[in-house]
Structure formats: structure tokens, C-alpha cells
Coordinates of C-alpha atoms in Angstrom, one line a residue:
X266 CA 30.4 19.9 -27.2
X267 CA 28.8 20.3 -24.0
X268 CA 30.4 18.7 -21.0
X269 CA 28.0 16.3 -19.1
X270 CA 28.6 18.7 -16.0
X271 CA 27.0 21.4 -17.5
X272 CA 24.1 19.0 -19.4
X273 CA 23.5 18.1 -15.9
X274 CA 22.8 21.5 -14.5
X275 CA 20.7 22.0 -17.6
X276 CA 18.3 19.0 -16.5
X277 CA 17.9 20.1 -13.2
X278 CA 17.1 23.8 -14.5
X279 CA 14.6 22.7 -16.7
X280 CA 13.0 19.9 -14.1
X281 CA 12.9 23.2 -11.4
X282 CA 11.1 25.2 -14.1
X283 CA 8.6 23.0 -14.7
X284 CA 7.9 22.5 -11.4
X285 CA 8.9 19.0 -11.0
X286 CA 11.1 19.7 -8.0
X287 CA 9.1 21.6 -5.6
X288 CA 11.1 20.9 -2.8
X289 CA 14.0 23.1 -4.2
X290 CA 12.4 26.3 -2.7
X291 CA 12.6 24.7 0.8
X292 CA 14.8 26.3 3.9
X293 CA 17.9 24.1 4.3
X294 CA 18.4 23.2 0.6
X295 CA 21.5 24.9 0.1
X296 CA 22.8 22.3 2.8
X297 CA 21.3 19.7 0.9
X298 CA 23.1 20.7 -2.5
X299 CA 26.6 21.2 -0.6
X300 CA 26.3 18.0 0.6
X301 CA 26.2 16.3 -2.9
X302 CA 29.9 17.0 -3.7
X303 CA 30.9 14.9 -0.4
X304 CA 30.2 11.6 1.4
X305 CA 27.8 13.0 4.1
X306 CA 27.2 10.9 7.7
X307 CA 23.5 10.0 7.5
X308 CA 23.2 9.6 10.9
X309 CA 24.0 13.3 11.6
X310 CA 21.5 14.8 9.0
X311 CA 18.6 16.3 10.1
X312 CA 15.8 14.6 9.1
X313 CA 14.5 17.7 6.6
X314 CA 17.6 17.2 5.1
X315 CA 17.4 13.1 4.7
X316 CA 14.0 14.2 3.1
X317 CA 15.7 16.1 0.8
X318 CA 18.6 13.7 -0.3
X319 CA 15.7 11.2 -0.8
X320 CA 14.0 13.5 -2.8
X321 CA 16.4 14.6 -4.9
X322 CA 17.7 10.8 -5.6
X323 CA 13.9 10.4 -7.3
X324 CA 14.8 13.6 -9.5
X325 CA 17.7 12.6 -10.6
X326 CA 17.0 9.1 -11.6
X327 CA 13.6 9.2 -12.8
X328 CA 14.0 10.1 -16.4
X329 CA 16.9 7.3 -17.3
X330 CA 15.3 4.9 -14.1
X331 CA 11.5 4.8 -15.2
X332 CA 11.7 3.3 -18.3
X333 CA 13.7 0.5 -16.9
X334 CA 11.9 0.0 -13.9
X335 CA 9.2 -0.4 -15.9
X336 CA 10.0 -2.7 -17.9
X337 CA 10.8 -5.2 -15.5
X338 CA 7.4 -4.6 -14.0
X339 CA 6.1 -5.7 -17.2
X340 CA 8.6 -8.7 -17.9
X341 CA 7.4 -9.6 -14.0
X342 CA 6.6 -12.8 -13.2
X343 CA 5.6 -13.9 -9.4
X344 CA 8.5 -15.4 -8.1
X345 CA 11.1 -13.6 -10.3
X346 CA 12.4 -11.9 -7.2
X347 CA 12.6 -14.9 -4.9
X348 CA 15.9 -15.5 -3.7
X349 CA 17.4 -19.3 -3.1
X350 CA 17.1 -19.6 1.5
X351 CA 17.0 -22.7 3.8
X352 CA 18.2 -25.1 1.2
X353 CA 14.8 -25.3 -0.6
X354 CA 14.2 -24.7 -4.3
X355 CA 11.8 -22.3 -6.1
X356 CA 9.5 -25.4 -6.7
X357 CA 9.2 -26.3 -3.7
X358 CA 8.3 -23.0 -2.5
X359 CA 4.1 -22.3 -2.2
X360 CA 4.7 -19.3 -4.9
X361 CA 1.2 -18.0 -6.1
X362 CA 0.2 -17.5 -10.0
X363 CA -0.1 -13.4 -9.3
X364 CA 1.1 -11.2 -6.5
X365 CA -1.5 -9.5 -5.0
X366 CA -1.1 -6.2 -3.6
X367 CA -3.7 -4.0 -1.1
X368 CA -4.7 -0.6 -0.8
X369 CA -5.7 0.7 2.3
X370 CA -6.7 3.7 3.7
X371 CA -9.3 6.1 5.3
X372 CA -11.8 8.0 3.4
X373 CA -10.8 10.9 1.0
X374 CA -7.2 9.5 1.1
X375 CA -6.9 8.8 -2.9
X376 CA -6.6 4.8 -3.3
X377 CA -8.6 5.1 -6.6
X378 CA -6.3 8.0 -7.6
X379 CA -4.0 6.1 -6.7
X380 CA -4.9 3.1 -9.0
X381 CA -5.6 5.5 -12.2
X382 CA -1.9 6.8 -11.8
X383 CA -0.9 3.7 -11.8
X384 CA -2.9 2.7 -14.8
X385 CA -1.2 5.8 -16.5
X386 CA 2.1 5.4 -15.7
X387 CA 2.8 2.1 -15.8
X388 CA -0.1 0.2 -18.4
X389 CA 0.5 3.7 -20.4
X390 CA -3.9 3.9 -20.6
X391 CA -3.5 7.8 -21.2
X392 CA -6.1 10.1 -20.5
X393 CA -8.4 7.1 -18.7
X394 CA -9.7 6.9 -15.2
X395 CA -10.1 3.3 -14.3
X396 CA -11.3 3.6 -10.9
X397 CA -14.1 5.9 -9.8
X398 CA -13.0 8.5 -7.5
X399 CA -14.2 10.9 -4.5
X400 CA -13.5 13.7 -5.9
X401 CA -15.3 16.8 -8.0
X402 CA -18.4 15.9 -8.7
X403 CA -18.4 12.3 -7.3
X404 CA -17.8 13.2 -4.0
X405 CA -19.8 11.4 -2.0
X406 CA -18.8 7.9 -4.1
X407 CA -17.1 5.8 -1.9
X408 CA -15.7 2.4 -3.0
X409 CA -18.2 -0.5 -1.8
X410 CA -16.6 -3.3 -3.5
X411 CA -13.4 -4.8 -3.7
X412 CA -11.9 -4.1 -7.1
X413 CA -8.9 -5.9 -8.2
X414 CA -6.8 -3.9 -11.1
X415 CA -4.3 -5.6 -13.6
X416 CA -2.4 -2.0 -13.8
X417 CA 0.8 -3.2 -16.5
X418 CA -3.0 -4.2 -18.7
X419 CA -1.0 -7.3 -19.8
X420 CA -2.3 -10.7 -20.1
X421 CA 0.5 -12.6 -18.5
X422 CA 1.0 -10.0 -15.8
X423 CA 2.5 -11.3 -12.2
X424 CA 0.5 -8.5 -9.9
X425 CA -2.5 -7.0 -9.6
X426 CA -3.6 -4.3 -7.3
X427 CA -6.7 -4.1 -5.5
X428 CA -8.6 -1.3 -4.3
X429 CA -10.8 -1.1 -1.3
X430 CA -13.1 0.3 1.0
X431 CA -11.9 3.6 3.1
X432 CA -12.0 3.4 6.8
X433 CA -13.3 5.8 9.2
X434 CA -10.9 7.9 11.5
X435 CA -14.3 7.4 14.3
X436 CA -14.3 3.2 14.0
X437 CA -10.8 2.5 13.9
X438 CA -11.4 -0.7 15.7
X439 CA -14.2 -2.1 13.4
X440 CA -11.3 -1.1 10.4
X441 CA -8.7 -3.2 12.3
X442 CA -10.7 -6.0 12.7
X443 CA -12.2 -6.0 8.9
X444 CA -8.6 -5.5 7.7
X445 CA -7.4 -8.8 9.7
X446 CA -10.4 -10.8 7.8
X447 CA -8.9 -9.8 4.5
X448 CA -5.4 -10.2 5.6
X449 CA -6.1 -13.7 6.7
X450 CA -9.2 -14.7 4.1
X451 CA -8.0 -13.2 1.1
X452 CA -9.9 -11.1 -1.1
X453 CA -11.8 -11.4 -4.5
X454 CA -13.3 -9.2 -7.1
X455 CA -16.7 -7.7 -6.4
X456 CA -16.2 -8.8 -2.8
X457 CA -18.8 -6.4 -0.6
X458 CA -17.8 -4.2 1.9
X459 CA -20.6 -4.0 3.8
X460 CA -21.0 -1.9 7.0
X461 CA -23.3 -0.8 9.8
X462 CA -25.2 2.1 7.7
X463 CA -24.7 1.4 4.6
X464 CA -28.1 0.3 3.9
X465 CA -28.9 3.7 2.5
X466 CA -25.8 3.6 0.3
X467 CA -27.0 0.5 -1.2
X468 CA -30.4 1.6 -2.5
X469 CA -29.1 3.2 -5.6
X470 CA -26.8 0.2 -6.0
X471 CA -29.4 -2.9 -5.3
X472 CA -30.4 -3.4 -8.7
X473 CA -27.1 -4.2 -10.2
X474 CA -25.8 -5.8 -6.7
X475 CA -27.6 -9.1 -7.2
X476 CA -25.6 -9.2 -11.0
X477 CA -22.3 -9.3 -9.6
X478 CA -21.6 -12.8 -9.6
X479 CA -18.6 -12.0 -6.8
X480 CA -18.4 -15.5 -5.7
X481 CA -16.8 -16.9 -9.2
X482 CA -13.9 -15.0 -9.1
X483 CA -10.9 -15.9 -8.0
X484 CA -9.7 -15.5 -4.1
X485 CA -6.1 -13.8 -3.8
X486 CA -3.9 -14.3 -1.0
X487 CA -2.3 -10.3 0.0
X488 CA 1.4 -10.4 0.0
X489 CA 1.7 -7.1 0.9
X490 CA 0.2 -3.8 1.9
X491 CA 0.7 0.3 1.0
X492 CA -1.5 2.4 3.5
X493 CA -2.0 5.8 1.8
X494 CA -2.8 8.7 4.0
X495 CA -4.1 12.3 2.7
X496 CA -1.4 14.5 4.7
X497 CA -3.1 17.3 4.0
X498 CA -6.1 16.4 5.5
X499 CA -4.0 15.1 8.4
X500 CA -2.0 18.4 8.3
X501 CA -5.5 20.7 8.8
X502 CA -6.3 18.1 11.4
X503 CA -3.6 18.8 13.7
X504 CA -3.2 22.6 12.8
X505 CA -7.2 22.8 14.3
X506 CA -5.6 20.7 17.7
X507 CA -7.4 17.1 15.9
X508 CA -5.0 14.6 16.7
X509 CA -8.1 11.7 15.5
X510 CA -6.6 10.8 11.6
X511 CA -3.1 11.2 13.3
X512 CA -3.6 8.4 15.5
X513 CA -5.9 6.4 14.0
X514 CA -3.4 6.2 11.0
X515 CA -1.1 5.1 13.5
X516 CA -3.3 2.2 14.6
X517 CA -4.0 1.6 11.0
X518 CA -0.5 1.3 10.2
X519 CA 0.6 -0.5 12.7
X520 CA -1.6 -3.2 12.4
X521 CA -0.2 -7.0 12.9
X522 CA -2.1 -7.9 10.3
X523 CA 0.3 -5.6 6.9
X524 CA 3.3 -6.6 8.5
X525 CA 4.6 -8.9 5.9
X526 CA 8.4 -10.9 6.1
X527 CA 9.1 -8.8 8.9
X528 CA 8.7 -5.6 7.5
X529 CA 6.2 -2.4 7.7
X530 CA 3.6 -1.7 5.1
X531 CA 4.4 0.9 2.3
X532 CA 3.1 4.1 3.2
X533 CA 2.3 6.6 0.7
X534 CA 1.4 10.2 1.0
X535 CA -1.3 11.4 -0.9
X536 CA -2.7 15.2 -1.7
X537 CA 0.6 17.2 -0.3
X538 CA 0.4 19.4 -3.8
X539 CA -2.6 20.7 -1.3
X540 CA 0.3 22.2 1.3
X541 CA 2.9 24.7 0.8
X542 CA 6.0 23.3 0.1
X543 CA 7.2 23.7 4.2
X544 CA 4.2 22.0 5.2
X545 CA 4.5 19.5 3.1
X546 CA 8.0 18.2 4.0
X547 CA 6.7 19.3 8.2
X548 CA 4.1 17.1 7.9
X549 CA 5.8 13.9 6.8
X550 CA 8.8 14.5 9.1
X551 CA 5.8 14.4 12.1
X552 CA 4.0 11.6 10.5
X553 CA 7.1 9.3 10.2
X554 CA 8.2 10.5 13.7
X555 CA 4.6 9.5 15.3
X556 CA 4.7 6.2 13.3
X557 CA 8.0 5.6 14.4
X558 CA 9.5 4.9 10.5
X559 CA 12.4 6.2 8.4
X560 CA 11.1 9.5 6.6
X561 CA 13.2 8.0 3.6
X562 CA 13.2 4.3 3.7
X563 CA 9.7 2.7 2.1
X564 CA 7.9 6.2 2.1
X565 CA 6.9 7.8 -1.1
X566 CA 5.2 11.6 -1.9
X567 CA 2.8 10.8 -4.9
X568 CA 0.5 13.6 -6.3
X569 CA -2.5 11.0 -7.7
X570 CA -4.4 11.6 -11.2
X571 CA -7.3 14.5 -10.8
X572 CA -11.1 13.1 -11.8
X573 CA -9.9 14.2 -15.3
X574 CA -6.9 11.2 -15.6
X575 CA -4.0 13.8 -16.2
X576 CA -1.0 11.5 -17.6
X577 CA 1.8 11.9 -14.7
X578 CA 4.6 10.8 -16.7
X579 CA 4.6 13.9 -18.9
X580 CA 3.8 16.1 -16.4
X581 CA 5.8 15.0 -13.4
X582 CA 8.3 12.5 -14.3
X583 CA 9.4 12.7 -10.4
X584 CA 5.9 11.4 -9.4
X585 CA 6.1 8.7 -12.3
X586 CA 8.8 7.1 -10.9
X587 CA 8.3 7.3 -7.5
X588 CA 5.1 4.9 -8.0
X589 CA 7.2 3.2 -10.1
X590 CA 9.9 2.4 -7.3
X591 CA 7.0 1.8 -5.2
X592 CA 5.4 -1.4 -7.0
X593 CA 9.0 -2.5 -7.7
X594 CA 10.0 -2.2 -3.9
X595 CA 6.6 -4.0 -2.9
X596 CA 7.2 -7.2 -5.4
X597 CA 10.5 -7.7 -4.0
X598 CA 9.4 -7.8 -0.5
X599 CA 6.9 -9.9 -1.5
X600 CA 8.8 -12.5 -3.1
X601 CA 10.8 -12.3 0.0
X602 CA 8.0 -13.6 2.2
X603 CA 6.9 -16.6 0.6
X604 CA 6.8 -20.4 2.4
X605 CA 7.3 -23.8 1.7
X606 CA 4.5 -26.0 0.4
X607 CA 3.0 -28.0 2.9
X608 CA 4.2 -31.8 1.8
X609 CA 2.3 -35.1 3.5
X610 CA 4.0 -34.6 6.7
X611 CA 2.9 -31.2 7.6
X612 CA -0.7 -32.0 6.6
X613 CA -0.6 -35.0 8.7
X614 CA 0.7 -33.3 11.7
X615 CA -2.2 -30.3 11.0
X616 CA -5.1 -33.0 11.0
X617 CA -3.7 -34.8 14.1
X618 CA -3.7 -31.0 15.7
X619 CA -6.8 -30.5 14.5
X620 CA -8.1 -34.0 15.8
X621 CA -6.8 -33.0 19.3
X622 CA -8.2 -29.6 19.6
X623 CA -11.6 -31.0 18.2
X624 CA -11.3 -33.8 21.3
X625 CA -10.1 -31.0 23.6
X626 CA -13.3 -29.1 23.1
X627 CA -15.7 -31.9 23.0
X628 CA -14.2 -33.2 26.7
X629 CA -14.6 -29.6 28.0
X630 CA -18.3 -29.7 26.4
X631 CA -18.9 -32.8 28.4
X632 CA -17.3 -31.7 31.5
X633 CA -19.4 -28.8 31.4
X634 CA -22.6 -30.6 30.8
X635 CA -22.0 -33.3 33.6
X636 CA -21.2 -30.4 35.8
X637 CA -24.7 -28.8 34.9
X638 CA -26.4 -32.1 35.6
X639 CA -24.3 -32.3 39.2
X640 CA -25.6 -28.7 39.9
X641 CA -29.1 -29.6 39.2
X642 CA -29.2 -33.2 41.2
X643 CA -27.7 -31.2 44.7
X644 CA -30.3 -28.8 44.4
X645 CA -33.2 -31.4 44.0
X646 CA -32.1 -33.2 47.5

């Protein structure tokens, strides 16, 4: 019989053979795998080497982790998560039917990927691209619309995902400010992004853009936010002295507006199977350093689903679960960030505050106008 040691070694042979673990040809592994027989400090790690514990924690729990994690995505219900604070109860917590999570992102950065993985791995669709993407021969496609995705494909599901628009590195103030009306307005299905330029975008779609009945579908409050950024094209960027997507991510990401229960937005890297394995880890060391973010904590490497819908979980069971985590980690801040219902009180004090500012500005109004009219009667004499 073989002894679990050496079953052990055998897995992690056979995951570096396939190529699962791609990180296991980087410089400063070997300190990495000395490290596992002992009870490092973090604090003194290098950060390459917290990258690397990270990453191999995903390898070595995704096989016996995904299928779990899974399945309490799928037995998910919104609230499930919610833990007893203040003294109030779950029912008298403002706790809506279905989660709602947002992608965001500049152009090219693999949100709709990003949603077809997700489709593969955890609603187990196979070989089928939900979501229109940018790449091969739909390159030039860009996402106009909202699109809100039930991943898990259940009928009872307690999250859904929405894809939307890319931003542009060039108009990182127009994103900011469209991303703080969604943030604060909600979002719906079919909802139109519509931008300056766009009108020739919209030629080929104005036939079918008057039959999306957008309006009759239901608005969801986001409870949280993943920002995915292409690090390779970020990577290029920089190597060519373009710090633009480099600090326009950082604008992005740091946004008032994702910051939900206190904490940061996911972020998830996107299109590093484009590096070599040293510039992939280099890159997300910088990117976390720049955003100012543990390069371990709420930071996930995904490689998305090509054009073609390639099913991740049989070809990278690393990548599986790390998307996997990632929903998971996002519904449990989520649940974390919810408020009490308003009861008669609070809406009474909201109408009196209303009342007052609506009195406020009507006194102003009339001060102004009497003003005018004082102006105009010294100028006669």
C-alpha cells in the first residue's frame, strides 16, 4: 500500500506535468517548498514567495476543495452567510432575493471570458460560450448592454453575475463617474451603455435595440465588485514606458464607489498564460504594490475560456477553483454588508429631512430672486 506521503508527491508530479502549476519553474521556489515542512513568519517572506505559498495552497486544495465549494454555491441562498451583529435578527435585516455581483473592467480585459468560465465551471454548461467575447474573430465586439448571468443555471439560485461595458484607459473620469451611477442606481438587464461615439456602433444594432424591452426587468442593487485587469496588456504597457492602464486601473480600483463593508473590490487577473511565467508573477507583485493590496489576500490569477468555451475544470483544475474561491469569498462579503430595514421611524425622519432641504432650497430661491429684484430697482433710480 502506498503511503499518503508518497500519493501526495504523485499528485503534485502529475498536476506539474500537465501543466497545471506553472509557477513551479519560477526562481525562488525551492525556498517556497523548504518552507512547507515549517511554520514560516509571513511577515518576513518576500512577496514572490507569499505569491507562491498562495499559489500553491490553490493547487493543493482544488481537486478535494472544488467540488465542495461548489456545492455550497449551488445550495446558496442570499443571506446564508449573514452572521447575527447589533442585536438585530436576519428578518429584520433589508436582505435582497439575489446577490448581485459586477464586473468591471477596461476593454480587452476578459469580463465575458470571464462569465463563460464561470458558466463552465460552476453551472457545468460544457463546451458553451454564454457571453460574446472580444476575441478571434469578434474582435471588435464590445459589450453595449448590461447582461445579467445566472452562472450555477439553477432556478432558485441566490447570485447572479452581471457583465458590463469596458472602460477606456483615455476617459478614466467619464468611467468613474458612470461606475458611481450603477453603484448607486443599480443595474438591470438590457440596460444601455451608451457613450459619446457610439452612434456608429449602434447602426448595426438599431433594429433589434428598440425590441429589448430593458425597462421590465428587474433592477438589482450591486453588493459587490471584481475589477478584472488584462496584466499582460498592462505588462507590454509599462515594458514600452506606458504607465496609462497602470494608473487608470488604479483609479478604477480605487473607486469609493466598489468599496463594499469596508473592504476593497476583488481583483482578478486576466490573460497572464500570455507572459512567461517571471513576468507573470513580476507583474502582479507591481500591480498589487501600485494598488497598494496584499498580493495574496482577495487576488486571484484566472486563465478565462478561449472564443471556443474550453471546459477549465478538466484542463486546469487550479484555475477552476480559484474562480470558485472567488464567488464564494464575494458572497460572504456580501452577506457581511447588508443593513437594517428602514421601520416607520427612519422613514419619518427621511421625509422631515427631505421637507427641510426642500424648504432650504426654496428660501435660497427666494432670497435670490428678491435680491435680483433689489439689483434692478437701485439701478432704475
Amino acid at each position: 500500500m502506498k503511503s499518503q506521503h508518497s500519493s501526495n508527491d504523485e499528485d503534485e508530479h502529475q498536476l506539474s506535468r500537465l501543466g497545471y502549476c506553472w509557477w513551479r519553474s519560477a526562481a525562488k521556489f525551492d525556498e517556497c517548498v523548504r518552507l512547507k515542512s515549517d511554520i514560516p513568519n509571513i511577515a518576513s517572506l518576500t512577496p514572490r514567495v507569499r505569491v507562491l505559498r498562495e499559489l500553491e495552497r490553490l493547487a493543493l486544495i482544488s481537486h478535494e476543495g472544488l467540488n465542495e465549494v461548489r456545492y455550497r454555491l449551488q445550495m446558496y441562498r442570499s443571506g446564508d452567510f449573514w452572521v447575527p451583529t447589533g442585536g438585530l435578527k436576519k428578518k429584520e435585516m433589508d436582505i435582497p432575493p439575489v446577490i448581485t455581483i459586477l464586473l468591471v473592467g477596461f476593454s480587452g480585459s476578459g469580463k465575458s471570458s470571464l462569465v463563460n468560465l464561470m458558466y463552465s465551471v460552476l453551472g457545468r454548461s460544457g463546451l458553451i460560450p454564454f457571453a460574446q467575447t472580444s476575441s478571434g474573430c469578434a474582435s471588435k465586439y464590445t459589450t453595449m448592454y448590461m447582461e445579467e448571468h445566472n452562472v450555477m443555471r439553477s432556478l432558485q439560485g441566490g447570485f447572479c453575475v452581471y457583465d458590463s461595458r469596458g472602460f477606456s484607459y483615455g476617459k478614466i473620469g467619464d468611467a468613474l463617474e458612470e461606475l458611481s451611477s450603477w453603484m448607486s442606481d443599480g443595474v438591470h438587464h438590457n440596460q444601455l451603455c451608451l457613450r459619446s461615439g457610439d452612434d456608429v456602433l449602434l447602426e448595426d444594432d438599431a433594429e433589434t435595440a428598440g425590441l429589448r424591452p430593458s425597462s421590465k426587468f428587474v433592477q438589482r442593487t450591486v453588493n459587490f465588485s471584481m475589477v478584472v485587469v488584462n496584466i499582460a496588456e498592462v505588462y507590454k504597457a509599462l515594458k514600452a514606458s506606458d504607465s496609462k492602464p497602470l494608473e487608470a486601473t488604479r483609479e478604477l480600483f480605487h473607486s469609493p464607489a466598489l468599496r463594499n463593508c469596508n473592504e476593497n473590490p476583488m481583483l482578478i487577473l486576466t490573460h497572464g498564460d500570455l507572459l512567461t511565467t517571471e513576468q507573470r508573477i513580476d507583474i502582479r507583485i507591481r500591480l498589487c504594490e501600485r494598488l497598494g493590496i496584499s498580493e495574496t489576500n482577495g487576488v486571484y490569477d484566472i486563465v478565462c475560456l478561449t472564443e471556443y468555451g474550453f471546459l477549465a475544470e478538466e484542463s486546469d483544475p487550479v484555475t477552476a477553483y480559484a474562480v470558485t474561491e472567488a464567488v464564494f469569498r464575494a458572497l460572504l462579503i456580501s452577506d457581511r454588508g447588508h443593513f437594517p430595514k428602514k421601520n416607520l421611524q427612519d422613514w419619518a425622519v427621511f421625509l422631515f429631512s427631505w421637507l427641510m432641504s426642500l424648504t432650504g432650497a426654496l428660501f435660497a430661491f427666494l432670497a435670490d430672486l428678491c435680491s435680483k429684484l433689489g439689483r434692478r430697482d437701485k439701478l432704475k433710480h
